[in-house]
């Protein structure tokens, strides 16, 4: 093993490139590779033309910057007296230009150069930038090449004309979408459908998106989408059987009868289909959504990146020296609601992640379905900006505003947005101005609060009817043909309705990359040998701190951390938490699993204990030792330093976890209580996703916890909240099937085993680790090499081997770091008749193991639960009913009294409380 280490180190030294000054690494690390900035120069002849006609060019640029303000893209606009109809910036006189002044458009405009004078050019500019079909915002984009590209391509939009057959295809999609919603209203009048009526043009968006995607060799589209229009899209374009919806609405589950799932509503249905488009295959995956608007967006981003990793795209391709961008074959698409996009902070977080190393996905394509109302709130009262899309400007993403009454304009804009995303691998937005024909749902009356708008809506034709009428007028699609399209689809829906009682949903889980896995057993706890030969672990531990000879290591790290780890490994004793974690992660990598550790400061660790990455003290170059480990099956470690966010980042990690069950995804909160910033993701996805959607995951949440005088916000990870979210039983033993596993380990070896167990099992469950702070460096909280050997495993309960069982009169049960305080107090008091039992697994509650431990104490007179948390917090209210119901003994409480905040901020009070809660169990 040591010879291998020396060989690996020699090879690492010879392969190490000359250091370059860049914190994120000019060399690149697993999951990130710097991309050389493209060099762009405006052609000389173009600059000459612009300089020769400086005022004309300024005028043209004014249309590019301000033209959207006059574009009439709102299909239900209410005319307001005194509204702005002209802008001085668009008046040629503002630039000293005369109406009949001769101009040359070469170099100024990308549209056909048929304007001879200022008047003709003005009309041309108004037709392009102030039309009733589409407008653009991109003047704020700083990159010159992008601005030039956007101007050129937007100004030439009209050059693309759809073929008659294509127009008929679009009409049929819109007609079917309307028929679907009409059918649902007729057959299920009391159901909240969240129909797409008023926004049917979004079908044209997807029609074009899929065609563009297959032509660009996209293999997989990942979509996040809210509830509005979701079922019509799924049924009309994404191959979902209507019988599935009709069966659900009859009161049955969307899953097979043998699956015990709580299920969800139809507006949260999911599809993952292999579609055939233009004779080519493409996988289309729609992530599941809760009712929390926009919460699915980071999930889609994470799932996209996971698929990119599986396909070794971008910086995951270690065989290629080229800096290929992400998104070559996997595209992320996000649909937003107008009020939600402007109002939900998770959108700002997602946009802020867009180009962050280890979170980038090669740019996302966004469509805002702009109903111009949020529930009942008019758009202008739901934000402080002019447009609902203005948040996009924070990352300089271009925005195209489109009239929802013009599906062909949307098709052209979709193609333009797609080409921009492909060219620059950046986010781009389409703001689809449409309306909601009914209220927030079909049972709601919107005229109570928006009478003028809905007077317009109720008096106008629908989008499909308008488009069909236009095609009939042009002789492209006859009225009879449109009627036949509708009748045929309605007939199909009636047939599906009749088949609904006998329809059996196909299995949509544990397939493809999830094949071979299964649901966790409901009536038993399983045990998994996660130990390994210490010779291998010793070598992996050495690799975790190896660095090249010419790497300028921090002297303090070299002396205390690296040399300290090597000594502990050599001795096989005093193995600390950081070392145990490195052994767990490194051994999983050795077995071929990729590991991702995400969060704030994860490379170093909040408490400066991990140092999984090293930074050259002279060059700032980053180095991840474990990624240079030779041998094994080639797993890699991605250290993802996140933005200062919990909700979007945790959603991103969940998206990665649900995609590939062979990767270990770990999210570490800077402090455990910061997890409450991600409560929506925890509630709506992590703890309930399997029950609602049959979507398993093995996401690990590391939540630093412990009362050490840090006051309210840095003491508690709120164990009680996670335990309340568990579906553990109070009156019957748990099986592994509980929705979330919660552990509070007391030794590094326990932490090692529980991490490895996540991928060793034949099922996947999310794991909450109540992670240590003071135990990271506590000499008593260490492990020896025997604790990692083959045959060892995570222990749900750890008994007390230091007492004589027949002498025990009292058993103190505790969990986590509080154990060490109790042991110290017992030793100080020289007590011999008290056993201290550690509950390492809180959920599932380990009844059998606890019974086995307690059975050896035949003379016990009292059982005590001791915790450092307040009585209305911690595990007390979870443990007590299970202990008393299942163990059959009374359990007494010792700990802090009830309080509204986790911990005091007064040092003297904290010290007094510590003394009291440690003494109380022995004095009871």
PDB file of C-alpha atoms in Angstrom, residues 797-809 811 835-837 848-860 863:
ATOM      1  CA  UNK A 797     -27.614   1.651  19.949  1.00  0.00           C
ATOM      2  CA  UNK A 798     -24.319   1.612  21.825  1.00  0.00           C
ATOM      3  CA  UNK A 799     -24.382   0.048  25.267  1.00  0.00           C
ATOM      4  CA  UNK A 800     -22.200   0.755  28.281  1.00  0.00           C
ATOM      5  CA  UNK A 801     -19.307  -1.690  28.598  1.00  0.00           C
ATOM      6  CA  UNK A 802     -17.751   0.133  31.561  1.00  0.00           C
ATOM      7  CA  UNK A 803     -20.267  -0.982  34.205  1.00  0.00           C
ATOM      8  CA  UNK A 804     -21.160  -4.276  35.830  1.00  0.00           C
ATOM      9  CA  UNK A 805     -24.742  -5.049  34.678  1.00  0.00           C
ATOM     10  CA  UNK A 806     -25.837  -6.577  37.971  1.00  0.00           C
ATOM     11  CA  UNK A 807     -24.797  -3.412  39.852  1.00  0.00           C
ATOM     12  CA  UNK A 808     -26.791  -1.041  37.633  1.00  0.00           C
ATOM     13  CA  UNK A 809     -29.755   0.631  39.337  1.00  0.00           C
ATOM     14  CA  UNK A 811     -29.965   3.682  33.115  1.00  0.00           C
ATOM     15  CA  UNK A 835     -25.225   2.854  32.885  1.00  0.00           C
ATOM     16  CA  UNK A 836     -25.218   5.353  30.046  1.00  0.00           C
ATOM     17  CA  UNK A 837     -26.731   4.026  26.814  1.00  0.00           C
ATOM     18  CA  UNK A 848     -35.081  -4.393  19.388  1.00  0.00           C
ATOM     19  CA  UNK A 849     -31.513  -3.152  19.946  1.00  0.00           C
ATOM     20  CA  UNK A 850     -32.624  -0.974  22.848  1.00  0.00           C
ATOM     21  CA  UNK A 851     -34.478  -3.882  24.413  1.00  0.00           C
ATOM     22  CA  UNK A 852     -31.416  -6.080  24.041  1.00  0.00           C
ATOM     23  CA  UNK A 853     -29.196  -3.534  25.765  1.00  0.00           C
ATOM     24  CA  UNK A 854     -31.619  -2.898  28.621  1.00  0.00           C
ATOM     25  CA  UNK A 855     -32.296  -6.602  29.176  1.00  0.00           C
ATOM     26  CA  UNK A 856     -28.877  -7.109  30.727  1.00  0.00           C
ATOM     27  CA  UNK A 857     -29.688  -4.712  33.537  1.00  0.00           C
ATOM     28  CA  UNK A 858     -31.997  -6.793  35.722  1.00  0.00           C
ATOM     29  CA  UNK A 859     -31.889  -4.594  38.817  1.00  0.00           C
ATOM     30  CA  UNK A 860     -32.724  -1.242  37.270  1.00  0.00           C
ATOM     31  CA  UNK A 863     -34.771   4.985  33.350  1.00  0.00           C
TER      32      UNK A 863
END
